[in-house]
Short mmCIF file of C-alpha atoms and ligand atoms in Angstrom, two decimals:
data_model
loop_
_atom_site.label_atom_id
_atom_site.label_comp_id
_atom_site.label_asym_id
_atom_site.label_seq_id
_atom_site.Cartn_x
_atom_site.Cartn_y
_atom_site.Cartn_z
CA MET I 1 11.88 5.50 28.39
CA THR I 2 10.31 8.80 27.41
CA ARG I 3 6.56 9.34 27.42
CA LEU I 4 6.59 9.35 23.61
CA ASP I 5 8.47 6.03 23.44
CA SER I 6 6.10 4.43 25.90
CA HIS I 7 3.20 5.56 23.72
CA LEU I 8 4.77 4.14 20.59
CA ASP I 9 5.20 0.88 22.52
CA LEU I 10 1.44 0.81 23.02
CA TYR I 11 0.82 1.13 19.26
CA GLN I 12 3.56 -1.36 18.46
CA SER I 13 1.90 -3.88 20.75
CA LEU I 14 -1.34 -3.77 18.73
CA PRO I 15 -1.75 -6.51 16.11
CA LYS I 16 -2.10 -4.77 12.75
CA VAL I 17 -3.66 -5.21 9.34
CA ASP I 18 -2.00 -3.35 6.45
CA LEU I 19 -3.99 -3.49 3.22
CA HIS I 20 -2.10 -0.74 1.43
CA ARG I 21 1.69 -1.07 1.37
CA HIS I 22 3.64 -0.92 -1.90
CA LEU I 23 6.65 -3.17 -2.32
CA GLU I 24 8.43 -0.51 -4.39
CA GLY I 25 7.97 2.10 -1.64
CA SER I 26 9.14 -0.13 1.21
CA LEU I 27 12.80 -0.83 0.43
CA ARG I 28 15.35 -0.54 3.21
CA LEU I 29 17.87 2.24 2.74
CA SER I 30 20.62 0.00 4.16
CA THR I 31 19.92 -2.64 1.50
CA LEU I 32 19.83 -0.06 -1.30
CA ARG I 33 23.22 1.22 -0.11
CA GLU I 34 24.60 -2.30 -0.12
CA ILE I 35 23.34 -2.91 -3.65
CA ALA I 36 24.73 0.42 -4.85
CA ARG I 37 28.15 -0.37 -3.34
CA SER I 38 28.50 -4.00 -4.26
CA ARG I 39 27.55 -4.02 -7.91
CA GLU I 40 29.13 -2.62 -11.01
CA TYR I 41 25.99 -0.70 -11.80
CA PRO I 42 25.71 3.02 -12.48
CA LEU I 43 23.53 3.49 -9.40
CA PRO I 44 23.14 6.73 -7.44
CA ASP I 45 25.97 7.75 -5.14
CA THR I 46 25.24 6.19 -1.74
CA GLY I 47 25.74 9.54 0.02
CA SER I 48 22.88 11.13 -1.88
CA LEU I 49 20.57 8.12 -1.63
CA PRO I 50 18.34 9.31 1.24
CA SER I 51 17.31 12.47 -0.60
CA LEU I 52 16.76 10.54 -3.83
CA VAL I 53 14.55 7.77 -2.43
CA GLN I 54 12.98 9.22 0.72
CA VAL I 55 10.84 12.32 1.24
CA GLN I 56 12.92 14.91 3.11
CA PRO I 57 11.55 17.66 5.41
CA GLN I 58 12.71 20.31 2.93
CA ASP I 59 11.08 18.58 -0.10
CA PRO I 60 8.05 20.27 -1.67
CA PRO I 61 4.84 18.41 -0.68
CA THR I 62 3.92 17.59 -4.27
CA VAL I 63 2.91 14.61 -6.39
CA PRO I 64 5.89 14.98 -8.79
CA ASN I 65 8.34 15.03 -5.87
CA PHE I 66 6.77 11.91 -4.34
CA LEU I 67 6.66 10.01 -7.66
CA SER I 68 10.27 10.97 -8.49
CA LYS I 69 11.44 8.63 -5.70
CA PHE I 70 9.93 5.63 -7.51
CA GLN I 71 11.80 6.51 -10.71
CA ILE I 72 15.14 6.27 -8.86
CA LEU I 73 14.10 3.06 -7.13
CA ARG I 74 13.38 1.40 -10.48
CA GLN I 75 17.12 1.45 -11.18
CA PHE I 76 17.72 -1.04 -8.36
CA TYR I 77 15.72 -3.96 -9.75
CA ARG I 78 18.74 -5.51 -11.44
CA SER I 79 18.55 -9.22 -10.71
CA PRO I 80 16.13 -11.89 -9.53
CA GLN I 81 18.14 -12.10 -6.29
CA ILE I 82 17.67 -8.38 -5.61
CA ILE I 83 13.92 -8.53 -6.25
CA GLN I 84 13.62 -11.61 -4.02
CA ARG I 85 15.64 -10.00 -1.22
CA LEU I 86 13.67 -6.74 -1.35
CA THR I 87 10.37 -8.67 -1.18
CA GLU I 88 11.54 -10.75 1.78
CA GLU I 89 12.69 -7.66 3.68
CA VAL I 90 9.39 -5.85 3.19
CA VAL I 91 7.57 -8.78 4.78
CA GLU I 92 10.16 -8.98 7.58
CA ASP I 93 9.78 -5.25 8.33
CA ALA I 94 5.98 -5.50 8.42
CA ALA I 95 6.19 -8.45 10.83
CA ALA I 96 8.61 -6.49 13.04
CA ASP I 97 5.93 -3.78 13.36
CA ASN I 98 3.43 -6.45 14.48
CA VAL I 99 1.54 -6.52 11.20
CA VAL I 100 -0.22 -9.89 11.34
CA TYR I 101 -1.91 -9.60 7.96
CA LEU I 102 -0.42 -7.79 4.98
CA GLU I 103 -1.76 -7.18 1.50
CA LEU I 104 1.36 -6.16 -0.34
CA HIS I 105 0.83 -4.22 -3.56
CA PHE I 106 3.48 -4.59 -6.24
CA THR I 107 3.89 -3.16 -9.72
CA PRO I 108 5.29 -5.77 -12.13
CA VAL I 109 5.99 -3.20 -14.86
CA ALA I 110 8.25 -1.24 -12.48
CA LEU I 111 10.21 -4.37 -11.61
CA THR I 112 10.80 -5.45 -15.21
CA ARG I 113 12.04 -2.23 -16.76
CA GLN I 114 15.65 -1.95 -15.67
CA SER I 115 16.84 -5.38 -16.75
CA GLY I 116 14.23 -6.40 -19.30
CA PHE I 117 12.70 -9.20 -17.24
CA SER I 118 9.32 -10.55 -18.31
CA LEU I 119 6.20 -9.58 -16.36
CA ALA I 120 5.48 -13.26 -15.68
CA GLU I 121 8.90 -13.98 -14.21
CA VAL I 122 8.97 -10.99 -11.83
CA MET I 123 5.47 -11.89 -10.65
CA ASP I 124 6.60 -15.45 -9.94
CA TRP I 125 9.67 -14.21 -8.02
CA VAL I 126 7.60 -11.86 -5.85
CA CYS I 127 4.93 -14.52 -5.19
CA ALA I 128 7.49 -17.13 -4.15
CA SER I 129 9.58 -14.74 -2.01
CA ALA I 130 6.54 -13.29 -0.25
CA ARG I 131 5.28 -16.79 0.54
CA GLU I 132 8.62 -17.92 1.99
CA ALA I 133 9.05 -14.73 4.02
CA ALA I 134 5.49 -15.01 5.33
CA THR I 135 6.15 -18.50 6.65
CA ARG I 136 9.50 -17.54 8.15
CA ASN I 137 8.08 -14.45 9.89
CA GLN I 138 4.73 -15.97 10.89
CA VAL I 139 2.68 -13.32 9.15
CA THR I 140 -0.10 -13.88 6.62
CA VAL I 141 0.67 -12.17 3.31
CA ARG I 142 -1.43 -11.83 0.18
CA LEU I 143 -0.57 -9.87 -2.94
CA ILE I 144 -2.25 -7.17 -4.98
CA VAL I 145 -0.93 -6.63 -8.46
CA SER I 146 -0.87 -3.00 -9.41
CA ALA I 147 -0.83 -1.05 -12.66
CA ASN I 148 -0.19 2.67 -13.11
CA ARG I 149 -2.60 5.22 -14.59
CA HIS I 150 0.28 7.01 -16.26
CA GLU I 151 1.37 3.89 -18.16
CA GLU I 152 -0.23 2.13 -21.14
CA PRO I 153 -3.60 0.43 -20.50
CA MET I 154 -2.29 -2.41 -22.67
CA LEU I 155 0.33 -3.14 -20.01
CA ALA I 156 -2.35 -3.10 -17.31
CA ALA I 157 -4.39 -5.61 -19.32
CA GLU I 158 -1.40 -7.93 -19.58
CA VAL I 159 -0.60 -7.63 -15.87
CA VAL I 160 -4.23 -8.30 -14.89
CA ASP I 161 -4.36 -11.44 -17.09
CA LEU I 162 -1.15 -12.73 -15.50
CA ALA I 163 -2.58 -11.98 -12.03
CA LEU I 164 -5.70 -14.01 -12.85
CA GLU I 165 -3.47 -16.98 -13.74
CA ARG I 166 -1.66 -16.67 -10.37
CA ARG I 167 -4.49 -16.68 -7.87
CA ARG I 168 -3.17 -19.90 -6.39
CA GLN I 169 0.15 -18.16 -5.75
CA GLY I 170 -1.32 -15.66 -3.29
CA ILE I 171 -2.59 -12.91 -5.60
CA VAL I 172 -5.98 -11.81 -4.27
CA GLY I 173 -6.57 -8.50 -6.02
CA VAL I 174 -5.64 -6.05 -8.73
CA GLY I 175 -5.21 -2.33 -8.35
CA LEU I 176 -4.66 0.94 -10.14
CA ALA I 177 -2.15 3.46 -8.77
CA GLY I 178 0.10 6.15 -10.29
CA ASN I 179 -0.44 9.75 -11.26
CA GLU I 180 -4.11 10.53 -10.61
CA ALA I 181 -3.45 14.27 -10.91
CA ASP I 182 -2.80 14.05 -14.66
CA PHE I 183 -4.29 10.75 -15.86
CA GLY I 184 -7.87 9.46 -15.93
CA ALA I 185 -9.03 5.88 -15.43
CA GLU I 186 -11.57 5.58 -18.28
CA ALA I 187 -9.30 3.48 -20.49
CA PHE I 188 -8.71 1.05 -17.61
CA ALA I 189 -12.38 0.45 -16.79
CA PRO I 190 -12.96 -2.52 -19.16
CA ILE I 191 -9.79 -4.21 -17.84
CA PHE I 192 -10.85 -3.99 -14.19
CA ARG I 193 -14.48 -4.89 -14.97
CA ARG I 194 -13.25 -8.02 -16.70
CA ALA I 195 -11.03 -8.93 -13.72
CA HIS I 196 -13.96 -8.38 -11.36
CA ALA I 197 -16.24 -10.53 -13.50
CA ARG I 198 -13.67 -13.32 -13.24
CA GLY I 199 -13.71 -13.17 -9.43
CA MET I 200 -10.72 -10.91 -8.78
CA GLN I 201 -11.05 -8.19 -6.12
CA VAL I 202 -10.39 -4.61 -7.17
CA THR I 203 -8.88 -1.70 -5.23
CA ILE I 204 -8.35 1.65 -6.95
CA HIS I 205 -6.33 4.69 -5.88
CA ALA I 206 -8.84 7.53 -6.27
CA GLY I 207 -9.88 10.76 -4.59
CA GLU I 208 -6.26 11.27 -3.54
CA TRP I 209 -4.77 13.59 -6.15
CA GLY I 210 -8.07 13.87 -8.02
CA GLY I 211 -11.62 14.77 -6.94
CA ALA I 212 -14.54 12.83 -5.48
CA ASP I 213 -15.88 11.91 -8.94
CA ASN I 214 -12.86 9.64 -9.39
CA VAL I 215 -14.10 7.68 -6.35
CA ARG I 216 -17.53 7.34 -7.96
CA GLN I 217 -15.90 6.18 -11.18
CA ALA I 218 -13.76 3.62 -9.31
CA ILE I 219 -16.82 2.15 -7.56
CA THR I 220 -19.28 2.14 -10.46
CA ASP I 221 -17.09 1.78 -13.57
CA LEU I 222 -14.03 -0.12 -12.29
CA LYS I 223 -15.91 -2.25 -9.68
CA ALA I 224 -13.66 -1.30 -6.77
CA SER I 225 -14.64 -2.72 -3.38
CA ARG I 226 -11.88 -0.67 -1.77
CA ILE I 227 -10.47 2.75 -2.49
CA GLY I 228 -6.84 3.68 -1.96
CA HIS I 229 -6.99 6.97 0.00
CA GLY I 230 -10.30 8.48 -1.22
CA VAL I 231 -9.88 11.38 1.18
CA ARG I 232 -11.39 13.93 -1.21
CA ILE I 233 -14.70 12.04 -1.23
CA LEU I 234 -16.14 14.49 1.31
CA GLU I 235 -16.25 17.13 -1.45
CA GLU I 236 -19.32 15.31 -2.90
CA PRO I 237 -22.04 14.11 -0.48
CA VAL I 238 -23.64 12.05 -3.26
CA VAL I 239 -20.44 10.00 -3.61
CA VAL I 240 -20.26 9.59 0.19
CA ALA I 241 -23.80 8.17 0.05
CA LEU I 242 -22.81 5.82 -2.79
CA ALA I 243 -19.76 4.53 -0.87
CA ARG I 244 -21.86 3.93 2.25
CA GLU I 245 -24.52 2.11 0.24
CA MET I 246 -21.96 -0.08 -1.52
CA GLY I 247 -19.98 -0.76 1.70
CA THR I 248 -16.80 0.53 0.06
CA ALA I 249 -13.74 0.44 2.33
CA PHE I 250 -11.16 3.24 2.39
CA GLU I 251 -7.44 2.61 2.81
CA VAL I 252 -6.29 5.83 4.48
CA CYS I 253 -2.58 6.65 4.64
CA LEU I 254 -2.00 9.80 6.72
CA THR I 255 1.65 10.71 6.21
CA SER I 256 1.55 9.94 2.50
CA ASN I 257 -1.32 12.43 2.12
CA ALA I 258 0.68 15.17 3.85
CA GLN I 259 3.80 14.44 1.80
CA THR I 260 1.96 14.73 -1.53
CA GLY I 261 0.07 17.87 -0.54
CA VAL I 262 -3.40 16.28 -0.32
CA VAL I 263 -3.55 17.94 3.10
CA ALA I 264 -1.38 20.86 4.17
CA ARG I 265 -0.62 19.30 7.57
CA ILE I 266 -1.52 16.03 9.31
CA GLU I 267 -3.68 18.13 11.66
CA ASP I 268 -5.88 19.03 8.67
CA HIS I 269 -6.47 15.41 7.61
CA PRO I 270 -10.18 14.54 7.18
CA LEU I 271 -9.78 11.06 8.77
CA MET I 272 -12.21 11.76 11.62
CA ALA I 273 -14.67 13.57 9.32
CA MET I 274 -14.69 10.51 7.04
CA LEU I 275 -15.48 8.34 10.05
CA GLU I 276 -18.24 10.70 11.19
CA ALA I 277 -19.68 10.59 7.65
CA GLY I 278 -20.18 6.85 8.15
CA LEU I 279 -17.40 5.73 5.80
CA ASP I 280 -15.60 2.43 6.37
CA ILE I 281 -12.07 3.73 6.97
CA SER I 282 -8.94 2.07 8.26
CA LEU I 283 -5.26 3.03 8.50
CA HIS I 284 -2.42 1.82 6.30
CA THR I 285 1.12 2.86 5.32
CA ASP I 286 1.35 3.28 1.50
CA ASP I 287 5.15 3.60 1.18
CA PRO I 288 6.82 3.22 4.59
CA ALA I 289 10.41 3.61 3.38
CA ILE I 290 9.80 6.58 1.08
CA SER I 291 7.76 8.26 3.83
CA GLY I 292 10.03 7.20 6.71
CA ILE I 293 7.17 5.74 8.77
CA THR I 294 5.78 2.61 10.42
CA LEU I 295 2.15 1.60 10.83
CA SER I 296 2.60 1.96 14.61
CA GLY I 297 3.58 5.58 14.02
CA GLU I 298 0.55 6.13 11.80
CA TYR I 299 -1.72 4.70 14.52
CA ARG I 300 -0.11 7.12 16.97
CA LEU I 301 -0.76 10.05 14.61
CA ALA I 302 -4.42 9.03 14.30
CA CYS I 303 -4.87 8.86 18.08
CA GLU I 304 -2.59 11.59 19.38
CA THR I 305 -2.74 14.16 16.57
CA LEU I 306 -6.22 13.58 15.14
CA GLY I 307 -7.98 12.54 18.34
CA MET I 308 -9.09 9.02 17.46
CA PRO I 309 -9.91 7.17 20.70
CA LEU I 310 -7.91 3.97 21.20
CA ALA I 311 -11.11 1.91 21.30
CA THR I 312 -12.03 3.32 17.87
CA LEU I 313 -8.57 2.47 16.53
CA LYS I 314 -9.06 -1.12 17.68
CA GLU I 315 -12.45 -1.24 15.93
CA ARG I 316 -10.81 0.13 12.78
CA ILE I 317 -8.21 -2.65 12.84
CA LEU I 318 -11.11 -5.13 12.83
CA CYS I 319 -12.75 -3.16 9.99
CA ALA I 320 -9.53 -3.46 7.97
CA ALA I 321 -9.64 -7.23 8.50
CA ARG I 322 -13.28 -7.34 7.36
CA ALA I 323 -12.31 -5.43 4.19
CA CYS I 324 -9.41 -7.73 3.36
CA TYR I 325 -9.39 -10.08 0.37
CA LEU I 326 -8.90 -13.39 2.20
CA GLU I 327 -11.32 -16.26 1.62
CA ALA I 328 -14.26 -16.19 4.07
CA SER I 329 -12.96 -18.94 6.38
CA GLU I 330 -9.47 -17.40 6.52
CA LYS I 331 -11.00 -13.99 7.23
CA ASP I 332 -13.06 -15.40 10.09
CA ALA I 333 -9.93 -16.94 11.60
CA LEU I 334 -8.06 -13.62 11.29
CA LEU I 335 -10.92 -11.73 12.94
CA THR I 336 -11.15 -14.23 15.81
CA SER I 337 -7.42 -14.03 16.46
CA LEU I 338 -7.41 -10.20 16.23
CA ARG I 339 -10.36 -9.86 18.62
CA ALA I 340 -8.63 -12.04 21.20
CA THR I 341 -5.34 -10.13 21.00
CA LEU I 342 -6.93 -6.66 20.88
CA ASP I 343 -8.98 -7.50 23.99
CA GLU I 344 -5.78 -8.31 25.83
CA THR I 345 -4.10 -5.06 24.82
CA SER I 346 -4.40 -2.36 27.46
CA PRO I 347 -5.85 0.02 28.26
ZN1 ZN N 401 -0.69 3.73 -2.70
#
């Protein structure tokens, strides 16, 4: 075993909490190949699949390049069986990386488009498949229903209403993702405020491809308790102060930020500066398949490339659990179990 492998083993052995992993960005290449080969669909040639659905070293580190992968992936959602299988495999892959608690984000609109399914039916398929896979893999899974900034607010309103009706099926939150570089969130604010008023948790992608004011807007106008990414918050000390005061948690995804050009290199990532500024940060994956990563690998980057001490990483895993959207008693049980396992993990 090389030194590098032995180090990855250490990170793999840690129990993990992933609060920011998108179903549509987590599909196995081997399964996509199988679907492309076995069906009479006009799907991309299997030889060119990796470059179409995964970020390649030669790709430009841009938002359009990153988002283009999702457009190709939408072509694969052809049947209920495919959507169910993809959901089950995402949960299985998270469990294999020792994720003990997963909040899986999914975008119903993306899943309906190719075959004209209804939003309600794809949501039911994902809920049922995630629940079964969670039991089979002994991992706790909850769901966050996501809408895109670059799509119609009317669709987001419909999706949020359907999410509210499905809280008993494992949906714990609603989120806003998509193209922050070119689309604002103003039109979505009433939708997320209404969801929040009805007891739904809100997490908003902001301060990723847009500036710190988008983080302020997400917290004050959209009632976000968590921010997806938020790494540009440091540009505005007043927004940093607001996030600290509100106890906002930040779902930081290192490799994703490098691949979309938020940072030029991982070495330039402001993860440690965010921590020093007193922000409640923790580490997550975003789109493991598109990015070609695992959460273990992201933990290793934080420690070995950005200098996060292992003890701090362990604290951050507990912070992620505190920021999760489980009911209070379930959250307490998760924290107790994590503390016990993290204490056992050397060094
Ligand atoms: Zn994301």
